[in-house]
XYZ file of C-alpha atoms in Angstrom:
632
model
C -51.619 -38.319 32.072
C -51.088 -40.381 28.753
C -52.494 -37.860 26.679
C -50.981 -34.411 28.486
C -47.650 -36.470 27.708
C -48.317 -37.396 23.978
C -48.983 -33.627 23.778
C -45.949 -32.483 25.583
C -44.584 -34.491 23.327
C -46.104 -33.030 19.832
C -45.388 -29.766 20.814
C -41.267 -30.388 21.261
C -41.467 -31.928 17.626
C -43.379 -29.140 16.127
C -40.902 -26.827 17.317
C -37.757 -29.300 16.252
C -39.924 -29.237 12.884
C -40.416 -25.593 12.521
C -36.388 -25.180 13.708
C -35.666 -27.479 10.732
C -38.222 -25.894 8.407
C -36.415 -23.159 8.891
C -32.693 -24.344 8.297
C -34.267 -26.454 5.111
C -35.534 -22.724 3.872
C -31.600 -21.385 3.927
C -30.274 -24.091 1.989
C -33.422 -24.398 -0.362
C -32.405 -20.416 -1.234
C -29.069 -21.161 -2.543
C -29.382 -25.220 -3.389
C -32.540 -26.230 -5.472
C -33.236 -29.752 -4.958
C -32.774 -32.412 -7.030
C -35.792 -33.951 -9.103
C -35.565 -37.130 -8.248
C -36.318 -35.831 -4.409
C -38.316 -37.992 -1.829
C -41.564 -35.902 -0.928
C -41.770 -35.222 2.958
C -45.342 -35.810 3.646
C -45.066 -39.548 2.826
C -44.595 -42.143 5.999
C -41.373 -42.083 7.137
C -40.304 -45.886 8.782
C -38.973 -45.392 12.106
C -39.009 -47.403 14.724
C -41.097 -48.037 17.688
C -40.919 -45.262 20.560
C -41.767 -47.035 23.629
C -42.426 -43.493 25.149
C -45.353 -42.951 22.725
C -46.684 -45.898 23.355
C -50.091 -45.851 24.770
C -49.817 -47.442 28.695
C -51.298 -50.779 29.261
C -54.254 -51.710 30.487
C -54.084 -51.963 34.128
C -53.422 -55.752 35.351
C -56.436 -57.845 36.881
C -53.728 -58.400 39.637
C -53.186 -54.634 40.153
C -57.051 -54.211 41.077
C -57.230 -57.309 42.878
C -54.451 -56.373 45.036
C -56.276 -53.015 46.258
C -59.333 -55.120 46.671
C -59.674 -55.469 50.510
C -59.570 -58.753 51.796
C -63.068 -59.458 52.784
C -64.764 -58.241 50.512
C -68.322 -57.191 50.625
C -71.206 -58.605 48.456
C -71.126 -55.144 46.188
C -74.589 -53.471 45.838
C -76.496 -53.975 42.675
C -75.648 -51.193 40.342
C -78.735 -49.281 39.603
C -79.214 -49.175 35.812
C -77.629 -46.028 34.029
C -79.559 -43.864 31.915
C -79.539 -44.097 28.244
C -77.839 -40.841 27.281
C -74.545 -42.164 30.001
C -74.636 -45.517 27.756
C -74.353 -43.422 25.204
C -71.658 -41.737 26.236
C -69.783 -44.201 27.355
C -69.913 -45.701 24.247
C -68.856 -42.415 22.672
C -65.220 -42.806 24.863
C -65.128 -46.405 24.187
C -65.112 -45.548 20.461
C -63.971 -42.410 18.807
C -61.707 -41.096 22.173
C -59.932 -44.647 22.086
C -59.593 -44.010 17.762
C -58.428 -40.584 17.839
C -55.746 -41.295 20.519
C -54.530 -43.888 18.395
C -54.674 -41.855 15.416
C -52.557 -38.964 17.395
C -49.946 -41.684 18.773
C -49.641 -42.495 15.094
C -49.338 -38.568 13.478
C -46.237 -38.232 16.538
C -44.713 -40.936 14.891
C -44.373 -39.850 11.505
C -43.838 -36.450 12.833
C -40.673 -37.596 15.074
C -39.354 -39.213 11.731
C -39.703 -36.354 9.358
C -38.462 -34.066 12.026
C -35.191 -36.352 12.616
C -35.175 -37.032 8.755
C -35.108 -33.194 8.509
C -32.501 -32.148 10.946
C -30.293 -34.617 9.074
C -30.728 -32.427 5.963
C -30.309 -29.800 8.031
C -27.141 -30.231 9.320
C -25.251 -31.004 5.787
C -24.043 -28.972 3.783
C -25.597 -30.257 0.444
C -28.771 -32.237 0.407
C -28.003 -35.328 -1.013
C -29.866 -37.200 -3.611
C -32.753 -38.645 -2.387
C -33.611 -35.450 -0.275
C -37.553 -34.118 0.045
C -38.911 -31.862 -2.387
C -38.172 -28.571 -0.194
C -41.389 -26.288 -1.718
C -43.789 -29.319 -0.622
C -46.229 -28.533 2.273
C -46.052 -31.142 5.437
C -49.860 -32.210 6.177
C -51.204 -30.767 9.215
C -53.183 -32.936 11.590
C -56.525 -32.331 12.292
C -57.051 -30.529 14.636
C -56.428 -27.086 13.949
C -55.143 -25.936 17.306
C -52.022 -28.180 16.346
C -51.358 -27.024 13.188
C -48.198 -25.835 12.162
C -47.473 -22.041 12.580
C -46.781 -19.617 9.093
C -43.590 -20.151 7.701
C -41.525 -16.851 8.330
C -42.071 -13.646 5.552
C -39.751 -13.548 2.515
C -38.047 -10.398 4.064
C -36.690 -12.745 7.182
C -35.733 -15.631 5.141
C -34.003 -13.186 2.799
C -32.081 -11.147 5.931
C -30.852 -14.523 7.229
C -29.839 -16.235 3.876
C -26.144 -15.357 2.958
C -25.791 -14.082 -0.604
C -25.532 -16.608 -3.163
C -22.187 -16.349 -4.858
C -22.284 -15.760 -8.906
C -20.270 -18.222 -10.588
C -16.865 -17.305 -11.868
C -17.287 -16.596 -16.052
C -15.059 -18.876 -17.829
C -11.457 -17.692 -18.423
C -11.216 -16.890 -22.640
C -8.236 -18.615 -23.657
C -5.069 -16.044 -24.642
C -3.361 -16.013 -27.737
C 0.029 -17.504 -28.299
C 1.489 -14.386 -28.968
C 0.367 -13.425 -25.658
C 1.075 -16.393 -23.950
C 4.662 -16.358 -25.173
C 5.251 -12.548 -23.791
C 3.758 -13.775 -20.656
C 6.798 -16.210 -20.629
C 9.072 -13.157 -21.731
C 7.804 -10.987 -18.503
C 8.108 -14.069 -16.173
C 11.692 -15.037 -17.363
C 13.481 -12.309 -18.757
C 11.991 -9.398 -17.293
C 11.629 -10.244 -13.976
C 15.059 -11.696 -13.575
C 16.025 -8.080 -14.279
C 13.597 -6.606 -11.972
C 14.901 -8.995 -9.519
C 19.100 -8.263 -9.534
C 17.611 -4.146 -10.147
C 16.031 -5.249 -6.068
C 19.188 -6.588 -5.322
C 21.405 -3.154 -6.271
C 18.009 -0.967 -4.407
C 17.843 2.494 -4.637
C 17.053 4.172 -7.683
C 17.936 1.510 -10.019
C 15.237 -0.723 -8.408
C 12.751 2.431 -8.821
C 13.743 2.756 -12.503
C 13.429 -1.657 -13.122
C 9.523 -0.912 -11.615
C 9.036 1.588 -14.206
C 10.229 -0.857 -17.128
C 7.992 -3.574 -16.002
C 5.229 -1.150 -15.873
C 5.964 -0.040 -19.320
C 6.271 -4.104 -20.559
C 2.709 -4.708 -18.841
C 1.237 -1.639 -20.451
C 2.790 -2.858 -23.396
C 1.203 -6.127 -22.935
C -2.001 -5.260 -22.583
C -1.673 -3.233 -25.959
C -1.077 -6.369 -27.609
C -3.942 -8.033 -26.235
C -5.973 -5.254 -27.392
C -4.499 -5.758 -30.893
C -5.316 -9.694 -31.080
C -8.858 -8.745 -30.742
C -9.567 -4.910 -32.035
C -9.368 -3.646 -36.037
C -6.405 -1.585 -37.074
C -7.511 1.836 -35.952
C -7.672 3.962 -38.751
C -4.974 6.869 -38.177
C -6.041 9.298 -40.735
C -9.715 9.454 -39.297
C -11.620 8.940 -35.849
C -9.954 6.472 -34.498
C -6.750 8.375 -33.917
C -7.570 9.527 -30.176
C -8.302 5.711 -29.370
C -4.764 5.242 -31.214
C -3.520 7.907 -28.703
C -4.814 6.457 -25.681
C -3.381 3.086 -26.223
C 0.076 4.669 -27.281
C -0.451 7.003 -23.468
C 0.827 4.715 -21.288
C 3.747 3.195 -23.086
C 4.679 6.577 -23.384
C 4.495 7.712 -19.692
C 6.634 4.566 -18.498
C 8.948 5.740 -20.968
C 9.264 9.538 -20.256
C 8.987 8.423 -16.384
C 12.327 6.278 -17.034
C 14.448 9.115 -18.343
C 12.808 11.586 -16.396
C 14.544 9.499 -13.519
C 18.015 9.457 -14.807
C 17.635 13.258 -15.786
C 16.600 13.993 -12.302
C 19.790 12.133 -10.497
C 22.817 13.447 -12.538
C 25.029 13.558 -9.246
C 24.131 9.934 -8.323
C 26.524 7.530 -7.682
C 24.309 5.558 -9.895
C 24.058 7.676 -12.863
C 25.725 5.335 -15.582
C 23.472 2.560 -14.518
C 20.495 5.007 -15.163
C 22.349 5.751 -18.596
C 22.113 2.005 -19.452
C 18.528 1.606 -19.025
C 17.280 5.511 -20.089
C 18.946 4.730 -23.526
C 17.460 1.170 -23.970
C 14.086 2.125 -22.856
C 13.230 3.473 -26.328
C 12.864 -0.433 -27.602
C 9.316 0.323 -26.003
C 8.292 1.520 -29.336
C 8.763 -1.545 -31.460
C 4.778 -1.612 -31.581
C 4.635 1.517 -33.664
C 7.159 -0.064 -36.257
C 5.479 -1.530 -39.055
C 8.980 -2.610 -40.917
C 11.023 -5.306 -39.099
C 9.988 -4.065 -35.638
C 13.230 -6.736 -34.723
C 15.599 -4.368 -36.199
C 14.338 -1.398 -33.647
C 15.184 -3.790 -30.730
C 18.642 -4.661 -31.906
C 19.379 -0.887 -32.451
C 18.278 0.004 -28.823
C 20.139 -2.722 -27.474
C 23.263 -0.983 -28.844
C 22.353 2.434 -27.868
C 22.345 0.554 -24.409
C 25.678 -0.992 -24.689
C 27.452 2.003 -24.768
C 26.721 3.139 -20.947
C 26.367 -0.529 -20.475
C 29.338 -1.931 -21.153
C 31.385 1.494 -19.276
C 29.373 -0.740 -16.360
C 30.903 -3.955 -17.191
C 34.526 -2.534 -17.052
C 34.251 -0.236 -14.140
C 32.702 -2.904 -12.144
C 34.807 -6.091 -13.577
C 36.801 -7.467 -10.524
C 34.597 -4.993 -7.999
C 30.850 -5.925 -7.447
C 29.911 -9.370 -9.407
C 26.511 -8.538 -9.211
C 26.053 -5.102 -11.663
C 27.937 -7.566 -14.263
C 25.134 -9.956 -13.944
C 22.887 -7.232 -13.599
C 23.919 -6.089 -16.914
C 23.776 -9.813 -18.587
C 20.435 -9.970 -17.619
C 18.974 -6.210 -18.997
C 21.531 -7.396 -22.288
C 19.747 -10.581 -22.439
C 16.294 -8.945 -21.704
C 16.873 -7.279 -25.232
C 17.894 -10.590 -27.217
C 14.764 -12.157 -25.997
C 12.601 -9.677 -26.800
C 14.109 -9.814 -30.759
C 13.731 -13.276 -30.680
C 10.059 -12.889 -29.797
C 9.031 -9.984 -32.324
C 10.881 -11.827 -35.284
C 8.856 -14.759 -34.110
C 5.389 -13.395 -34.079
C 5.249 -9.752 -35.126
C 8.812 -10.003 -38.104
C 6.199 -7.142 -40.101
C 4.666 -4.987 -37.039
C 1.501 -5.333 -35.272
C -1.353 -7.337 -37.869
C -3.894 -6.458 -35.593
C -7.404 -8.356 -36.067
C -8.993 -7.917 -39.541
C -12.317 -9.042 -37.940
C -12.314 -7.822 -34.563
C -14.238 -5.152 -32.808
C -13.160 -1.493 -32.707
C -10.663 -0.681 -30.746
C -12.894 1.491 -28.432
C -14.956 -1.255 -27.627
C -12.349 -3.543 -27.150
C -10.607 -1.033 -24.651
C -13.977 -0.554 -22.916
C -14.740 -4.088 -22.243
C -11.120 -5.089 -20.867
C -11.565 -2.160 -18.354
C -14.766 -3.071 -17.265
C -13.801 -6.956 -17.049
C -10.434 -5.659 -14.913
C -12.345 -2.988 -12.802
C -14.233 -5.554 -10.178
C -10.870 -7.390 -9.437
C -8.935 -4.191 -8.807
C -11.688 -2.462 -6.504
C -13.675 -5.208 -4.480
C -17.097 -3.872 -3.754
C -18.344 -3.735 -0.359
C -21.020 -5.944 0.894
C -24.701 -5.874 0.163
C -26.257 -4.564 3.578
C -29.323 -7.425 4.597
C -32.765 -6.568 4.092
C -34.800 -4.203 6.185
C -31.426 -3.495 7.900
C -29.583 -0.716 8.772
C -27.036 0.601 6.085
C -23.892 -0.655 6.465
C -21.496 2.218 8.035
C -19.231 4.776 6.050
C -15.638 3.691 5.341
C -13.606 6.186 7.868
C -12.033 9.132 6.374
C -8.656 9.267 4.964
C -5.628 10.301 7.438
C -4.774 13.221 7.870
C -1.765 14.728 5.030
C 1.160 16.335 6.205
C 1.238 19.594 7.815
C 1.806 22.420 5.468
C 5.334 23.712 5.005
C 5.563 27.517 6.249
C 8.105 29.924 5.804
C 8.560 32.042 9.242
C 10.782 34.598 8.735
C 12.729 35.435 12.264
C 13.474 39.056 13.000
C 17.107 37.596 13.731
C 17.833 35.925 10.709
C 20.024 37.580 8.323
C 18.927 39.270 5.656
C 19.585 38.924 1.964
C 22.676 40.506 0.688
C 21.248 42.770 -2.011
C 23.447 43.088 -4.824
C 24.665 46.468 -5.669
C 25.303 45.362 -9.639
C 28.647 46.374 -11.022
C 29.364 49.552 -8.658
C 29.586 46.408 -6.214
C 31.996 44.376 -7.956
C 34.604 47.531 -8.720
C 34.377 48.243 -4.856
C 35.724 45.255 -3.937
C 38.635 45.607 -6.643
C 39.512 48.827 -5.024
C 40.226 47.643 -1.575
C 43.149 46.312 -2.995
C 45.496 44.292 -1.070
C 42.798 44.490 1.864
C 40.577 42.295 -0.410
C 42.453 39.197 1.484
C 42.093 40.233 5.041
C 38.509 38.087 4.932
C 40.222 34.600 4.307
C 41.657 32.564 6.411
C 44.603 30.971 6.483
C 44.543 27.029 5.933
C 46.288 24.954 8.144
C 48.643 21.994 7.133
C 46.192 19.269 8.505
C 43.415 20.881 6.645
C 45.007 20.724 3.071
C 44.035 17.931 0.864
C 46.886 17.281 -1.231
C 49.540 16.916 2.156
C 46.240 14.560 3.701
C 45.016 12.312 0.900
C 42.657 10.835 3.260
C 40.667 13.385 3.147
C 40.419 13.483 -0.270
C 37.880 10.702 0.205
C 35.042 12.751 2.603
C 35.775 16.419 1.171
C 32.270 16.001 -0.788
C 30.238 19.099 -0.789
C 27.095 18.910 -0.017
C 23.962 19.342 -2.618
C 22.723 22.127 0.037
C 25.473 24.140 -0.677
C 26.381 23.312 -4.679
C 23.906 24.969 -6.820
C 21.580 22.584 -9.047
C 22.817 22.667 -12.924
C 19.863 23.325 -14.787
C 17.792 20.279 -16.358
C 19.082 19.306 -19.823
C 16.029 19.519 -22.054
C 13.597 16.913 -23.100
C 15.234 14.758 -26.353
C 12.601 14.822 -28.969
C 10.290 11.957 -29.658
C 11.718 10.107 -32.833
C 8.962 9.273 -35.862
C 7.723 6.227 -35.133
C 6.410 7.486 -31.719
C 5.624 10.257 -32.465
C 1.033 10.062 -33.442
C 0.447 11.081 -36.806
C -2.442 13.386 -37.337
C -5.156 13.205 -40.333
C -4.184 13.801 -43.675
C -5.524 17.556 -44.735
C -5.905 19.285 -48.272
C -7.899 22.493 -47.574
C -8.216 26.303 -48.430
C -8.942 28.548 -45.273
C -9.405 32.079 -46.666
C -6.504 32.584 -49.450
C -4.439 29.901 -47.842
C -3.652 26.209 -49.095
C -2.755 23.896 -46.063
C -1.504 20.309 -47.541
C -0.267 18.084 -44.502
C 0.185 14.730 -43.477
C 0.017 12.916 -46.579
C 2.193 9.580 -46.525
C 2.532 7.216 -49.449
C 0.224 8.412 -51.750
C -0.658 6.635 -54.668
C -1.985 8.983 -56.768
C -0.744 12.769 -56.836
C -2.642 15.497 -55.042
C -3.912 18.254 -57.076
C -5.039 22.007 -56.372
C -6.387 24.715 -58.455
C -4.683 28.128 -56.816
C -5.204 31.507 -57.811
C -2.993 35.025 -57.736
C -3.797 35.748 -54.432
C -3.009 32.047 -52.711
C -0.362 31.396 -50.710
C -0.050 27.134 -49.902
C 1.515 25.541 -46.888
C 2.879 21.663 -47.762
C 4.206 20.243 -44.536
C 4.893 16.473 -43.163
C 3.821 15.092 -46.302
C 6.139 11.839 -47.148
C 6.822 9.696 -50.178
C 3.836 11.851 -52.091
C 3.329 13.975 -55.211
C 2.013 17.497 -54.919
C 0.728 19.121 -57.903
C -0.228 23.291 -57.897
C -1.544 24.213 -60.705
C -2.597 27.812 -61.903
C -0.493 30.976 -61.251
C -0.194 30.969 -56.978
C 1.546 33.463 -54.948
C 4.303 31.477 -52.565
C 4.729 27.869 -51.558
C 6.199 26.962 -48.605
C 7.106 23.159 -48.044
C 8.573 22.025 -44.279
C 9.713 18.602 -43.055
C 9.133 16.545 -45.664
C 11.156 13.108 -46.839
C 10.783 12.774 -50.465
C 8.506 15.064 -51.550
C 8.074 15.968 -55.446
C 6.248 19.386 -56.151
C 5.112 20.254 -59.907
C 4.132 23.988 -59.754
C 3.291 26.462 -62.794
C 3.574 29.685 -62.436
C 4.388 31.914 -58.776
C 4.781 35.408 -57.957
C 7.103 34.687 -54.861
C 8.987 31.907 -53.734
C 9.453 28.191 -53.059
C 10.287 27.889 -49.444
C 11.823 24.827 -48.790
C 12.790 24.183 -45.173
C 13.967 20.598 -43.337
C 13.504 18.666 -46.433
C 15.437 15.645 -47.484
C 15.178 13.819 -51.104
C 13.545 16.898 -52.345
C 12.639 17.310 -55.993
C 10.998 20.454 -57.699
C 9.897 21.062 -61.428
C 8.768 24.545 -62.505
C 6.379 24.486 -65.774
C 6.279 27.964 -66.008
C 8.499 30.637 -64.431
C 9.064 31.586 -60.364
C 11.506 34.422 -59.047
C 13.490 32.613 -55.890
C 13.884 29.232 -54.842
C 15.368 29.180 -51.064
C 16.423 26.150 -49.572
C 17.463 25.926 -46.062
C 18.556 22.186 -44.616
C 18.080 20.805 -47.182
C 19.308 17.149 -47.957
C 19.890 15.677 -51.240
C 17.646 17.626 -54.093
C 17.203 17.693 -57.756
C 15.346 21.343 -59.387
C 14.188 21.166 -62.747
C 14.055 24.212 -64.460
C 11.829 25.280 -67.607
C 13.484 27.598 -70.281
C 11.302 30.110 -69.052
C 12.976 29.841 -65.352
C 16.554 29.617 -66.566
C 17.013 33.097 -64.785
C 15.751 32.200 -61.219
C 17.931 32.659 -58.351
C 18.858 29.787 -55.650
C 19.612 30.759 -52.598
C 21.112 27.804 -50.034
C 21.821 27.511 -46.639
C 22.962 24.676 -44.497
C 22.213 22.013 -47.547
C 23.747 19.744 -49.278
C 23.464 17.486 -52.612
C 21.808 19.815 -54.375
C 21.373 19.686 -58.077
C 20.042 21.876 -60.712
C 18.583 20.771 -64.079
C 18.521 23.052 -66.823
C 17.534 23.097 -70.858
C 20.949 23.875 -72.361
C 20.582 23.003 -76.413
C 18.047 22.547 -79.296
C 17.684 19.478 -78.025
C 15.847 19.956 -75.038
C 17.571 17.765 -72.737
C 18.739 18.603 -69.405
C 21.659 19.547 -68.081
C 22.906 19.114 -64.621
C 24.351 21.261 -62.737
C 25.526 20.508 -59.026
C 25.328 23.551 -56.463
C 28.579 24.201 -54.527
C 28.629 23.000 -50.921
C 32.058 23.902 -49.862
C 33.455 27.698 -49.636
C 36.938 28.601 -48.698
C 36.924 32.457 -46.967
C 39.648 34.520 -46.465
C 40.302 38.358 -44.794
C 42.104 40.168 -48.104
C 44.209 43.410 -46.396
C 44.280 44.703 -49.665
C 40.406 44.879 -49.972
C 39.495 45.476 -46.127
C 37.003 43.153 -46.501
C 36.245 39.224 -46.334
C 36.482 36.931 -49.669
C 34.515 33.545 -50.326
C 35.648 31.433 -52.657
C 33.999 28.035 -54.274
C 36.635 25.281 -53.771
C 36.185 23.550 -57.039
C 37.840 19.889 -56.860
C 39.847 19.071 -60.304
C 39.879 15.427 -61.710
């Protein structure tokens, strides 16, 4: 009975053990053990189990007390044979060792087990914990050893994913730390009052914060990214980052165009004509300046805000304050940090790479990925498909609904002038309660509705001014017999061609350059250009000069026509050979010709007339124009 209960006994710890095997497995998969770590298989103190204990010897009392009374001279025991002494010997020896041996292995077995179902049950092992990856000896006998640990695929199923640690947070720049503060403050104090108003003036405050946090991150970009190189590849990357500073800004006047009748509308003015300050990145001069110039163009809806709205609704006047103050902040911070334009990072990475990496770094936080499905299981369900969208809109045409009136053109319009005075027997007549001006209250609800007014057509889009507009490559090439020269800007040294008879050359958004054609060409034609100066020989047409302002021209040889159509502010410099060629203006002014008058040589200027005075003469039948020469 002893020993069926000892092994009763070692089988409930072997299963506590492998239970706590088991558990020690999980946490050994995500927490590796200290090295300092007690090994399991060493004796583990614990104290006496008087359950294991082997049972006494029976007492001398015990088998006295079944001895009958009178008891009977017992037989003499007949001698046993040798292999029984043997035997006996055999259970009086090795039986009596191993049991005590077993009744010792429990022991240490109930410790380790107890030891390991504290480790078990905490969440951490703590410092003086077993090795984990250590085996447990077995006892003898192999019919009680310890069954397989479990297959890497079922320790792997049941052991939750270990989470990756968090990457270390790269410190921002003060720059960017400081327009953090701007969006927190300023900005959002703005977005908040825009809440307060609702409606469309709330939608449009979204729309600027977009544009600021788009704007944000393009500064961020810039702290760590070269200056991309505008005249070469890098313009598209330019492009991209410019994109969405540009949509936020298109989507807040697009807005304001799109609700003309809205009570709203000069409160849609105020922020559609401050939104340009988005562009003080592009600015490379006193970006500052920019800001304070938007702020006015802002002022001028603005402040028709602050006086319709003075002693009626306190809230658009602090509304206003705040997109006023929103302005001063953000010139505050620009002369602080950027007073030249954007420096960018001399030795940074390219701005593609840059772009790349803050994508891929913002990409897991904005779309969580779904969990990794356990081991040998099944695969984790599909997500469930979208809702349905709305039903589609169809147009039933009803046999009774009335027909279109088709218009008969103008043999409708003189029918209805000859009915004559039966052209009035279709109206009808208004009464006294109906009539507006003897009811002025209902002046107030005589709105017509938008179903009935027709729309007023969309003003156009305003054109994008310079600095947001993206500047293409320079070019200087001949395709066929044509010269295209474009997108020069600042140009140190002048740009020279060699053109023949039979080339014709196109000069156009070149800036602050010097063109030089030498050789006898057929026509040059020169368009939106800011202070441009063009040497040319010798032409068989004309210089075209169109959209030009601080234009200057010297002819070396001799050219037919010069035509100059708004054009600001030029000086032509004629040889002696070109003395004869004609000017024709239109739409300019300040324009001055230089001539060789002497045997000197020098030049001689002459200004063009800008001002004509025209008169009908009766006596002619036709119109005169005179130049109004001023005397003095």
């Amino acid at each position: 009975m002893a020993a069926n209960s000892q092994m009763h006994n070692l089988t409930t710890l072997i299963k506590r053990l492998e239970a706590a095997t088991s558990r020690l497995e999980d946490i050994a998969s995500s927490t590796e053990p200290p090295a300092d770590a007690a090994v399991l298989n060493q004796a583990i103190p614990s104290p006496p189990n008087p359950s294991l204990a082997a049972p006494p010897p029976p007492a001398a009392s015990d088998s006295k007390a079944t001895t009958p009374a009178a008891a009977k001279p017992e037989p003499v025991a007949e001698p046993l044979p040798e292999s029984i002494e043997e035997f006996d010997a055999f259970l009086n020896t090795s039986v009596d060792k191993y049991m005590h041996n077993l009744t010792t292995l429990i022991k240490r077995l109930e410790a380790a087990t107890s030891r390991l179902e504290d480790i078990a049950s905490s969440t951490e092992p703590p410092a003086d914990a077993a090795v984990l990856n250590q085996a447990i000896p077995s006892p003898p006998n192999p019919s009680l050893a310890a069954p397989p640990p479990p297959a890497a695929s079922d320790s792997k199923a049941t052991t939750p994913a270990a989470a990756k640690p968090e990457p270390v947070a790269e410190p921002l720049p003060e720059s960017i730390e400081e327009f953090d503060a701007f969006l927190n403050t300023s900005v959002d104090k703005y977005v908040k009052l825009s809440h307060q108003l609702g409606g469309l003036v709330a939608e449009q405050a979204a729309l600027v914060k977009s544009g600021f946090q788009e704007q944000r991150k393009f500064l961020l970009i810039s702290t760590k990214a070269k200056k991309p190189n505008l005249s070469g590849p890098d313009l598209p990357v330019y492009e991209s980052l410019i994109k969405p500073i540009n949509e936020a800004l298109m989507a807040v006047t697009e807005l304001k165009d799109a609700n003309r009748p809205s009570p709203m509308y000069t409160q849609l003015s105020t922020v559609s004509d401050g939104i340009m300050v988005l562009a003080w990145v592009t600015i490379d001069t006193r970006p500052y300046k920019h800001v304070d110039e938007c702020l006015g163009s802002a002022q001028f809806f603005g402040n028709r805000v602050l006086k319709e709205q003075k002693d009626k609704d306190p809230k658009q006047i602090e509304w206003v304050q705040s997109f006023y103050q929103m302005f001063r902040d953000l010139a505050d911070y620009v002369k602080q940090y950027f007073p030249t334009g954007i420096p960018w990072n001399p030795n940074g990475q390219p701005a593609q790479e840059v772009l790349k990496s803050l994508s891929a770094g913002s990409a897991p936080a904005s779309a969580p990925t779904a969990p990794a499905p356990a081991a040998g299981g099944a695969p984790p369900p599909p997500p469930p498909p979208p809702p349905p969208g709305p039903p589609p809109v169809l147009d039933i045409k009803t046999d009774d609904a009335p027909a279109p009136a088709s218009s008969g053109g103008f043999g409708a319009v003189f029918s209805e002038l000859n009915k004559g005075d039966a052209v009035t027997k279709g109206l009808r007549k208004v009464d006294k309660s109906e009539m507006t001006h003897k009811n002025p209250s209902l002046r107030s609800g005589s709105t017509v509705s938008s179903g009935q007014r027709g729309k007023s057509p969309a003003p156009g889009k305003k054109p994008k001014p310079e600095s947001m507009r993206i500047k293409k490559p320079a070019k200087k090439e001949l395709e066929g017999n044509k010269w295209t020269i474009e997108n020069y800007e600042k140009e140190a040294e002048p740009i020279e061609i060699e053109a023949s008879l039979t080339h014709s050359v196109l000069i156009s958004r070149c800036n602050n350059t010097t063109i030089i054609v030498r050789g006898k060409a057929n026509q040059v034609t020169v368009e939106n250009s800011t202070r441009l100066s063009l040497i040319v020989d010798t032409l068989v047409s004309t210089v075209d000069v169109v959209k030009a302002n601080n234009f200057a021209l010297q002819v070396m040889g001799t050219i037919p026509t010069v035509m100059l159509d708004q054009v600001d502010s030029a000086q032509i410099y004629f040889s002696k050979e070109s003395i004869g060629t004609k000017v024709f203006t239109s739409k300019s002014a300040g324009v001055n010709l230089n001539v060789i008058s002497g045997e000197d040589d020098d030049y001689k200027e002459v200004p063009l007339p800008s001002q004509i005075c025209s008169y009908y003469d009766e006596s002619k039948g036709d119109l005169v124009n005179e130049i109004v020469a001023h005397a003095g």
